[in-house]
GROMACS .gro file of N, CA and C in nm:
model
  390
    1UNK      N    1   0.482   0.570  -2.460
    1UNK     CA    2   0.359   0.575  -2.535
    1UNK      C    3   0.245   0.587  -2.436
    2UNK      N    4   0.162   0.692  -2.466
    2UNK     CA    5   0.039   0.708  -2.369
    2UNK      C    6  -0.059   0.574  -2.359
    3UNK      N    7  -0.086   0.519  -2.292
    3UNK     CA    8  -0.190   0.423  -2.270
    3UNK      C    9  -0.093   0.309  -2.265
    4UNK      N   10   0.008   0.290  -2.267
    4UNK     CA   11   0.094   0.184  -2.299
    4UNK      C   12   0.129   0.105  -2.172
    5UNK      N   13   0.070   0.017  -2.115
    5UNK     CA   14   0.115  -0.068  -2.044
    5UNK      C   15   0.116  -0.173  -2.027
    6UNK      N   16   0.208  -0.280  -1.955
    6UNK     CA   17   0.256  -0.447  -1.908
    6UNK      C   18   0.186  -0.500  -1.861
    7UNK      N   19   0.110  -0.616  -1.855
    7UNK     CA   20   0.074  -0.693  -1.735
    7UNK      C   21   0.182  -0.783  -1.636
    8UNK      N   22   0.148  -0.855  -1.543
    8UNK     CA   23   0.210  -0.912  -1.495
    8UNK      C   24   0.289  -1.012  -1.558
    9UNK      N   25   0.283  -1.055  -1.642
    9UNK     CA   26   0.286  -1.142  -1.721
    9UNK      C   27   0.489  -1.094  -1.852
   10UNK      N   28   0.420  -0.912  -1.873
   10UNK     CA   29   0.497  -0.902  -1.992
   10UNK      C   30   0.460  -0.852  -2.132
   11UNK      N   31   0.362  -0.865  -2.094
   11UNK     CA   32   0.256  -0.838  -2.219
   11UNK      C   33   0.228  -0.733  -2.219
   12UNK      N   34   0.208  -0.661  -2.339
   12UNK     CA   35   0.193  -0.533  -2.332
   12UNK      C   36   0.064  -0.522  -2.421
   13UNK      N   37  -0.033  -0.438  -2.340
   13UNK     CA   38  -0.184  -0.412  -2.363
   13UNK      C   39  -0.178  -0.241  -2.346
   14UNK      N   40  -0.271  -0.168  -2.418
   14UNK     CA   41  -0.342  -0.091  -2.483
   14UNK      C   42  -0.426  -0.038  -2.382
   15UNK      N   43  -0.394   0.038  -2.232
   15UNK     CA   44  -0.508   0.059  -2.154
   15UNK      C   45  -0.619   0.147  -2.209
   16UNK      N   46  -0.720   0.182  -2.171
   16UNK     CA   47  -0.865   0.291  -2.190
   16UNK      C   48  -0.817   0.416  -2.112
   17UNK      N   49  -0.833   0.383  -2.019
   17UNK     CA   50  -0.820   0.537  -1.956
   17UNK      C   51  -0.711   0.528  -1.863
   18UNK      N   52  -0.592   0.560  -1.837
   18UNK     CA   53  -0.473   0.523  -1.764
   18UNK      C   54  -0.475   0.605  -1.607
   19UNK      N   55  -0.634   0.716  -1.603
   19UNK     CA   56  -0.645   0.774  -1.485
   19UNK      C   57  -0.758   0.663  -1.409
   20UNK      N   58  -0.813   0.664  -1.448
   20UNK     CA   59  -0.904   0.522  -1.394
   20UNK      C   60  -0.864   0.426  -1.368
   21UNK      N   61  -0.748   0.365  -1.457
   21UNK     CA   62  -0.643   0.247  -1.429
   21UNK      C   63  -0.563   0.248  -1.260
   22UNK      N   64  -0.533   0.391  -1.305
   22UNK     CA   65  -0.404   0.403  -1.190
   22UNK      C   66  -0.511   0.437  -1.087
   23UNK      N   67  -0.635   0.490  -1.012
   23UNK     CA   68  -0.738   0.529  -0.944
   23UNK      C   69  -0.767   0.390  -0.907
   24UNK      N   70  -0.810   0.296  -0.980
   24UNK     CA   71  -0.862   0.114  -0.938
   24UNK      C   72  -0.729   0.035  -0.901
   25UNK      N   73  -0.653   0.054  -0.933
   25UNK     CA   74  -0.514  -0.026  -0.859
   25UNK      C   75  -0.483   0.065  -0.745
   26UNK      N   76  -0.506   0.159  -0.709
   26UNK     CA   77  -0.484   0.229  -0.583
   26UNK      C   78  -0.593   0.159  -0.475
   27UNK      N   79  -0.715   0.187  -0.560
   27UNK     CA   80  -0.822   0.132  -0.473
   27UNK      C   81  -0.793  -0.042  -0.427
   28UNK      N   82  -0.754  -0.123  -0.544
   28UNK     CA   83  -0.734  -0.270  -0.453
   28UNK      C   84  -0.645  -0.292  -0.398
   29UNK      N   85  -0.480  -0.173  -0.422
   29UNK     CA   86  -0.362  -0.234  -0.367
   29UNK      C   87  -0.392  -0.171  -0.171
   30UNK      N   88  -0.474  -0.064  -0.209
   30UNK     CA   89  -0.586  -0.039  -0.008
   30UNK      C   90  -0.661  -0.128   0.020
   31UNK      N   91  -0.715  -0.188  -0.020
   31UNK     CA   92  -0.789  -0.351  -0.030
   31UNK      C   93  -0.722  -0.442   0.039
   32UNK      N   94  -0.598  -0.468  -0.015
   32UNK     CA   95  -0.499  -0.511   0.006
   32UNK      C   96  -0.455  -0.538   0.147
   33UNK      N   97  -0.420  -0.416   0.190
   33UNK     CA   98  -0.364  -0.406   0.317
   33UNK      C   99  -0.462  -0.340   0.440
   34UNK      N  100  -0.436  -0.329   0.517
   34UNK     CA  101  -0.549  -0.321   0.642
   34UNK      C  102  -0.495  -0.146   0.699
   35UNK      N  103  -0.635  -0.085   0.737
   35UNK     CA  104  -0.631   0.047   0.774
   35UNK      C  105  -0.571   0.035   0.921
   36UNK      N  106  -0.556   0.168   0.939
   36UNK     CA  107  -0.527   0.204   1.099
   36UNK      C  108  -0.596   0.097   1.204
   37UNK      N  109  -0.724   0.151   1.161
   37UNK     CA  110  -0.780   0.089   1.266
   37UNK      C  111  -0.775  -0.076   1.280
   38UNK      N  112  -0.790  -0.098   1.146
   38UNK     CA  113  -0.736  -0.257   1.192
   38UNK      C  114  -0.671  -0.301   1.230
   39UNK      N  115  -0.510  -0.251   1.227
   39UNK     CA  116  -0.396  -0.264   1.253
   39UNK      C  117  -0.393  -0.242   1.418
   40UNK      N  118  -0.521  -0.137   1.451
   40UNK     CA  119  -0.483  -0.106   1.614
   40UNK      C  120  -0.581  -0.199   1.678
   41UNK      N  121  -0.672  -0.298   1.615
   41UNK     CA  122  -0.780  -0.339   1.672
   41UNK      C  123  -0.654  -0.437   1.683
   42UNK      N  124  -0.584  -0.544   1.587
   42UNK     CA  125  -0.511  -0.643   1.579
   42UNK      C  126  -0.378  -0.620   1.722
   43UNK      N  127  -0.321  -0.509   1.725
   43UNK     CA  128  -0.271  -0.499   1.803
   43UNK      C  129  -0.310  -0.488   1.963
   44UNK      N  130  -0.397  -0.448   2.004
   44UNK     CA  131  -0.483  -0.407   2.125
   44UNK      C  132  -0.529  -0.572   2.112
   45UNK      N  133  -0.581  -0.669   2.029
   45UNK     CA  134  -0.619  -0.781   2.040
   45UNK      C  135  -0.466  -0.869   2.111
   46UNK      N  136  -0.390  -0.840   2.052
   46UNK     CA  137  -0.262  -0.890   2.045
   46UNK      C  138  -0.195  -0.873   2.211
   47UNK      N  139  -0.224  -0.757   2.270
   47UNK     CA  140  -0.148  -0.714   2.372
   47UNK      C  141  -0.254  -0.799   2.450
   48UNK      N  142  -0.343  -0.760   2.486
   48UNK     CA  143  -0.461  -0.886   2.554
   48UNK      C  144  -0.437  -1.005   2.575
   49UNK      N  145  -0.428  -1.084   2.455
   49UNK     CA  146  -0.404  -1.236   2.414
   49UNK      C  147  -0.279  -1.257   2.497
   50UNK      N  148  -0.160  -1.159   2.506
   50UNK     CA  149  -0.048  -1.215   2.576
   50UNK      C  150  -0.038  -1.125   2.727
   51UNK      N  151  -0.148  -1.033   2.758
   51UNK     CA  152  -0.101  -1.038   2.926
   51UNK      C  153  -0.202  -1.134   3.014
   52UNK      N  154  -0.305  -1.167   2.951
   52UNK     CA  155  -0.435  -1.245   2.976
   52UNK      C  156  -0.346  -1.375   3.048
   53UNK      N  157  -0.263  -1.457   2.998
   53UNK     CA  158  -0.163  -1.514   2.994
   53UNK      C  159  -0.066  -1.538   3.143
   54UNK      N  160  -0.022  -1.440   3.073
   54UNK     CA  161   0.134  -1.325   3.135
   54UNK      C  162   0.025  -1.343   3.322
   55UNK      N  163  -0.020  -1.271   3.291
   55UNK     CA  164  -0.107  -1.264   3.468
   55UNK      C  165  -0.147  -1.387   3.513
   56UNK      N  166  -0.216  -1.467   3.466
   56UNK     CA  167  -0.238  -1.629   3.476
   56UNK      C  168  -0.087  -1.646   3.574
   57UNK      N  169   0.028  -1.679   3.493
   57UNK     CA  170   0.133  -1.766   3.526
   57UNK      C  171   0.168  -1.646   3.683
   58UNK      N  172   0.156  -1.525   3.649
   58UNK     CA  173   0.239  -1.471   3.748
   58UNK      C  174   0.142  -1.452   3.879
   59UNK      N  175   0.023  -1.470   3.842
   59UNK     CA  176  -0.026  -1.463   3.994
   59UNK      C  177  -0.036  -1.632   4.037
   60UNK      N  178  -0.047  -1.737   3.944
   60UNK     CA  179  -0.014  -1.872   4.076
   60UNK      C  180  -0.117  -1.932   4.091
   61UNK      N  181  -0.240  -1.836   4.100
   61UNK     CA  182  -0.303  -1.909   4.197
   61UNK      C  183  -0.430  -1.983   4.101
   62UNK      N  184  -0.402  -2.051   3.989
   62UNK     CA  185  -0.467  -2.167   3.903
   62UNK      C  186  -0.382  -2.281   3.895
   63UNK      N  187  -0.441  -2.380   3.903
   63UNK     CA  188  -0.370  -2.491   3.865
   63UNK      C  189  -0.268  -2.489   3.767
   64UNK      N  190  -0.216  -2.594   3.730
   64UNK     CA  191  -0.117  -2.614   3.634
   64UNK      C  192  -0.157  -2.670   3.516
   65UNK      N  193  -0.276  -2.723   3.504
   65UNK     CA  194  -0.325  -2.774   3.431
   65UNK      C  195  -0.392  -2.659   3.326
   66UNK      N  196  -0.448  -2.611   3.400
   66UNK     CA  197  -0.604  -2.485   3.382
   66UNK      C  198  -0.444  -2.352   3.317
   67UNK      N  199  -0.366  -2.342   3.362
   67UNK     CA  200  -0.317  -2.272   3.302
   67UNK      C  201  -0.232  -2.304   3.202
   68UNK      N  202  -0.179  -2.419   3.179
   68UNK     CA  203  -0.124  -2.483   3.037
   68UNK      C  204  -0.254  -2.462   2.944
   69UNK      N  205  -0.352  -2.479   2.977
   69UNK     CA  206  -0.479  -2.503   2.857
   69UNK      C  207  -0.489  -2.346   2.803
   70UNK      N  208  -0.517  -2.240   2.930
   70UNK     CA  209  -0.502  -2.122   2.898
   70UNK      C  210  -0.395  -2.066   2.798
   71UNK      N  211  -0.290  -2.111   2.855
   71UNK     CA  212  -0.192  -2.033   2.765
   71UNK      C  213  -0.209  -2.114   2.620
   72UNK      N  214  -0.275  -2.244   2.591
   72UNK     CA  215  -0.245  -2.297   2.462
   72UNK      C  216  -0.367  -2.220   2.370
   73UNK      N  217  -0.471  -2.224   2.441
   73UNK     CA  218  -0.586  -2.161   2.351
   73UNK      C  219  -0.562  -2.023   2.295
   74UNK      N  220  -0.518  -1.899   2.438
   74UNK     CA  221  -0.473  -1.798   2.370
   74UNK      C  222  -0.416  -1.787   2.281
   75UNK      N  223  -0.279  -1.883   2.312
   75UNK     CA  224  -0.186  -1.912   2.157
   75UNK      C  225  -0.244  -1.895   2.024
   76UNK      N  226  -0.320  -2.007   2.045
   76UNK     CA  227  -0.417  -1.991   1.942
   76UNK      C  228  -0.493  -1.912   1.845
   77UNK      N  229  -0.508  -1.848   1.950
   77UNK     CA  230  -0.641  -1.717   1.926
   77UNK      C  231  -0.538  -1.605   1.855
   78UNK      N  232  -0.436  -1.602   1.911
   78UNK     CA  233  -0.332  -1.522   1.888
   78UNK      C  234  -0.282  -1.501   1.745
   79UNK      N  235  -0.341  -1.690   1.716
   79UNK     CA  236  -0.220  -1.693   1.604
   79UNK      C  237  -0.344  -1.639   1.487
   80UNK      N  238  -0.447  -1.686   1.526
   80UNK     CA  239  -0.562  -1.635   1.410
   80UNK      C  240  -0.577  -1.476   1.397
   81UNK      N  241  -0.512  -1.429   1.519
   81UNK     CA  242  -0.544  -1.241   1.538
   81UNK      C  243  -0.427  -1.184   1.443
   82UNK      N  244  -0.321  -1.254   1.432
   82UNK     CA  245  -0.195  -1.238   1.376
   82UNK      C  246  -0.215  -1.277   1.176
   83UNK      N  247  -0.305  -1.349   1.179
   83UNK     CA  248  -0.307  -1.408   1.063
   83UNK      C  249  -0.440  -1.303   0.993
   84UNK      N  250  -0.531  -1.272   1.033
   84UNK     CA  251  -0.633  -1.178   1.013
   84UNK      C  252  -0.612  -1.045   0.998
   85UNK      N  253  -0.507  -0.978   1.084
   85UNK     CA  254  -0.544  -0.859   1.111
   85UNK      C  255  -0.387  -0.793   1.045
   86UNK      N  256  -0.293  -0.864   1.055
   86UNK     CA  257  -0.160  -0.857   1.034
   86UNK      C  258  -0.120  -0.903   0.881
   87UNK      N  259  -0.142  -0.997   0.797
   87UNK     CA  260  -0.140  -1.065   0.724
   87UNK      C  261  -0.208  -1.076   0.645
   88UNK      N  262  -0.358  -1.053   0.678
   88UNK     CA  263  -0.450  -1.037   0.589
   88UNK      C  264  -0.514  -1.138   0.542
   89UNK      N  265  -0.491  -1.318   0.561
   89UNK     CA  266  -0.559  -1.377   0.507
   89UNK      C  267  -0.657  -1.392   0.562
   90UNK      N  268  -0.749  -1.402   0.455
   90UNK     CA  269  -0.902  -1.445   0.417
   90UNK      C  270  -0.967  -1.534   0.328
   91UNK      N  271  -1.022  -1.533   0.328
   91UNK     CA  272  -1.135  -1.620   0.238
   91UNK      C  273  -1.202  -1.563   0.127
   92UNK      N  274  -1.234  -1.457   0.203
   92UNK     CA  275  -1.350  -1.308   0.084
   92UNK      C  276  -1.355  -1.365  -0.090
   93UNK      N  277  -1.214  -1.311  -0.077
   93UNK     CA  278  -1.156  -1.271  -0.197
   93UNK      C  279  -1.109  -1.368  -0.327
   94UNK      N  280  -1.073  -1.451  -0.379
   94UNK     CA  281  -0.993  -1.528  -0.477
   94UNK      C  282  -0.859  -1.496  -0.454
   95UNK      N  283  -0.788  -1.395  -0.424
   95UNK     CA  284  -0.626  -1.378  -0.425
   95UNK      C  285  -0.644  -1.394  -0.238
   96UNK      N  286  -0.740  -1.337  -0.160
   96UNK     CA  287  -0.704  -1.419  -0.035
   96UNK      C  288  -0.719  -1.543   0.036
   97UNK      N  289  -0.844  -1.645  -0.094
   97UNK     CA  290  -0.847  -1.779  -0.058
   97UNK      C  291  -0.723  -1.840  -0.120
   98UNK      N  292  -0.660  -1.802  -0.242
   98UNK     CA  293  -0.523  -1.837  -0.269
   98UNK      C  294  -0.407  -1.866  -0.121
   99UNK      N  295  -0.412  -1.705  -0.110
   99UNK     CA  296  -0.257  -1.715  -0.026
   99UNK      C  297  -0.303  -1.761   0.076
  100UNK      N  298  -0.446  -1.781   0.152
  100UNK     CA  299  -0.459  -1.866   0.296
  100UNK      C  300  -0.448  -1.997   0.242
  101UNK      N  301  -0.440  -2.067   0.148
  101UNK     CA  302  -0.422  -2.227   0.125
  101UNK      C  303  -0.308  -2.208   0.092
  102UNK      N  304  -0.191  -2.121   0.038
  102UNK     CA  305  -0.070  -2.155   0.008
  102UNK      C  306  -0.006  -2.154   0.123
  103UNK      N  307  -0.044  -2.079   0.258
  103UNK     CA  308  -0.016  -2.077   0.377
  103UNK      C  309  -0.038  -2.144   0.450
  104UNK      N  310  -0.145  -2.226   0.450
  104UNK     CA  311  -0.165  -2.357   0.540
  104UNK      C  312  -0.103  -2.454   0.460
  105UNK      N  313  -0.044  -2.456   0.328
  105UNK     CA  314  -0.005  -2.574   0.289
  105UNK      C  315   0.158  -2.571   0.304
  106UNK      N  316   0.228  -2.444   0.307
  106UNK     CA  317   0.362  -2.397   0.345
  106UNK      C  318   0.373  -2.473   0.533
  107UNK      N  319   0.229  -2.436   0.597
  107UNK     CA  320   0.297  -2.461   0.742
  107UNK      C  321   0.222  -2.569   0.763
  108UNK      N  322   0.171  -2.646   0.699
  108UNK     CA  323   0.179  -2.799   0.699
  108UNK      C  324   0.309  -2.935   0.648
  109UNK      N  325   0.347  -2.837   0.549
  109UNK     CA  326   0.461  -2.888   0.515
  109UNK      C  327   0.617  -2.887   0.647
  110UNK      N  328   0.618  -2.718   0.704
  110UNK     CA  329   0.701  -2.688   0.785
  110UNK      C  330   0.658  -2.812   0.888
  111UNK      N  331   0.551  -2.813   0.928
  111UNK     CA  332   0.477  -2.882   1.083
  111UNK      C  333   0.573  -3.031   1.018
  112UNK      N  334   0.529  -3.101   0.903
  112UNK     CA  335   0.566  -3.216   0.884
  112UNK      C  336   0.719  -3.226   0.887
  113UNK      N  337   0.795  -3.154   0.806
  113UNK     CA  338   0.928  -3.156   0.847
  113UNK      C  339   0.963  -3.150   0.997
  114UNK      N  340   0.989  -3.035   1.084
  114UNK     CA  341   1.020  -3.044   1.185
  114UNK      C  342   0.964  -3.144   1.273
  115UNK      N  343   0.827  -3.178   1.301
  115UNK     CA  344   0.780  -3.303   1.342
  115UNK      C  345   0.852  -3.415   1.337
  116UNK      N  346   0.873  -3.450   1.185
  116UNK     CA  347   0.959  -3.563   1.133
  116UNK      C  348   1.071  -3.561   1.210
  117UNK      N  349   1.132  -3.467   1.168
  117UNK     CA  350   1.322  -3.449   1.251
  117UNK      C  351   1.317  -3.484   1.366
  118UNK      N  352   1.199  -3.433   1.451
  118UNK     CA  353   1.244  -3.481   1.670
  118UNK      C  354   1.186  -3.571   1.610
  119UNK      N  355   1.126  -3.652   1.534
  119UNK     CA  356   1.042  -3.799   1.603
  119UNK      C  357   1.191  -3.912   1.549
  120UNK      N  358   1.294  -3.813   1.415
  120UNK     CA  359   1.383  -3.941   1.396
  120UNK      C  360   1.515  -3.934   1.535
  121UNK      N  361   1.521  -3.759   1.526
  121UNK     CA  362   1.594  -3.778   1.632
  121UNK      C  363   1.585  -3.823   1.735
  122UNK      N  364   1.461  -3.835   1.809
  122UNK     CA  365   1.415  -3.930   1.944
  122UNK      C  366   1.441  -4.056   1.921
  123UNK      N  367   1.371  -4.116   1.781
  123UNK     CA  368   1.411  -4.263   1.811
  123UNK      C  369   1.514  -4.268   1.800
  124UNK      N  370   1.642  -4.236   1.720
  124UNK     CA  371   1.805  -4.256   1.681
  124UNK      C  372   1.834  -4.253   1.812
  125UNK      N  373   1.829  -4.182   1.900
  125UNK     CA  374   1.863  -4.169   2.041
  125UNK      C  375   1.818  -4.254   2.102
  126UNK      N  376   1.692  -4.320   2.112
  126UNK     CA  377   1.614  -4.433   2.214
  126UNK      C  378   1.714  -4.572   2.136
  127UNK      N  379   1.699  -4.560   1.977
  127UNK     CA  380   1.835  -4.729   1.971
  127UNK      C  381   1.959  -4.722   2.015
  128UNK      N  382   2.022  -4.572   2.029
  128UNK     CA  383   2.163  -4.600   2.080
  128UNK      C  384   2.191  -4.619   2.205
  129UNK      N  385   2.064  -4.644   2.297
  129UNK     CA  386   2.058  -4.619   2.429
  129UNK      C  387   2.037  -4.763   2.475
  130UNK      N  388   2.011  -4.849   2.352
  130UNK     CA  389   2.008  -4.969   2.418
  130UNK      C  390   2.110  -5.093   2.358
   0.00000   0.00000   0.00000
């Protein structure tokens, strides 16, 4: 049936114009995902973040300290370049303040599990040791 289409849901609605329809879901599902250039800014960010690093450890000549901090911040930076440019979350939007809180609440949960596990396995190990 012409005009005849589902929502997400199941439901079946009565579209207006099904060239305009299909023209605006093209336009947000590009919304969606990130152009070339973002993709090459994220990557070129990406290759940076880890030789910036990479050269630190292999030339030596910083402390040990100064370069643990280095490599943790990049990490860092890394992980937000990865999460922005790769992934896409944001804030902007309502469907990207969604999935960035379902994502910090997924790897808060992960952080707490695995956390949990070495801290029981450390102690189980520190009572059998005595």
């Amino acid at each position: 049936m012409a005009g005849h289409r589902t929502n997400k849901f199941g439901v079946s609605a009565l579209a207006g114009n099904s060239a305009n329809d299909d023209n605006a879901n093209s336009v947000n599902h590009a919304a969606d995902h990130g152009s070339v250039k973002t993709y090459l800014v994220g990557f070129v960010l990406s290759v940076v973040l880890t030789v910036i690093p990479f050269w630190m450890v292999m030339e030596g000549d910083f402390s040990k300290v100064t370069t643990l901090w280095s490599i943790v911040v990049f990490a860092l930076v890394q992980i937000w370049v990865h999460l922005k440019y790769f992934l896409h979350l944001n804030f902007v939007t309502e469907d990207g303040r969604a999935s960035t809180i379902s994502f910090l609440f997924s790897a808060l949960i992960i952080f707490m599990v695995v956390g949990l596990s070495i801290w029981i396995i450390y102690e189980s190990n520190a009572m059998m040791m005595y």
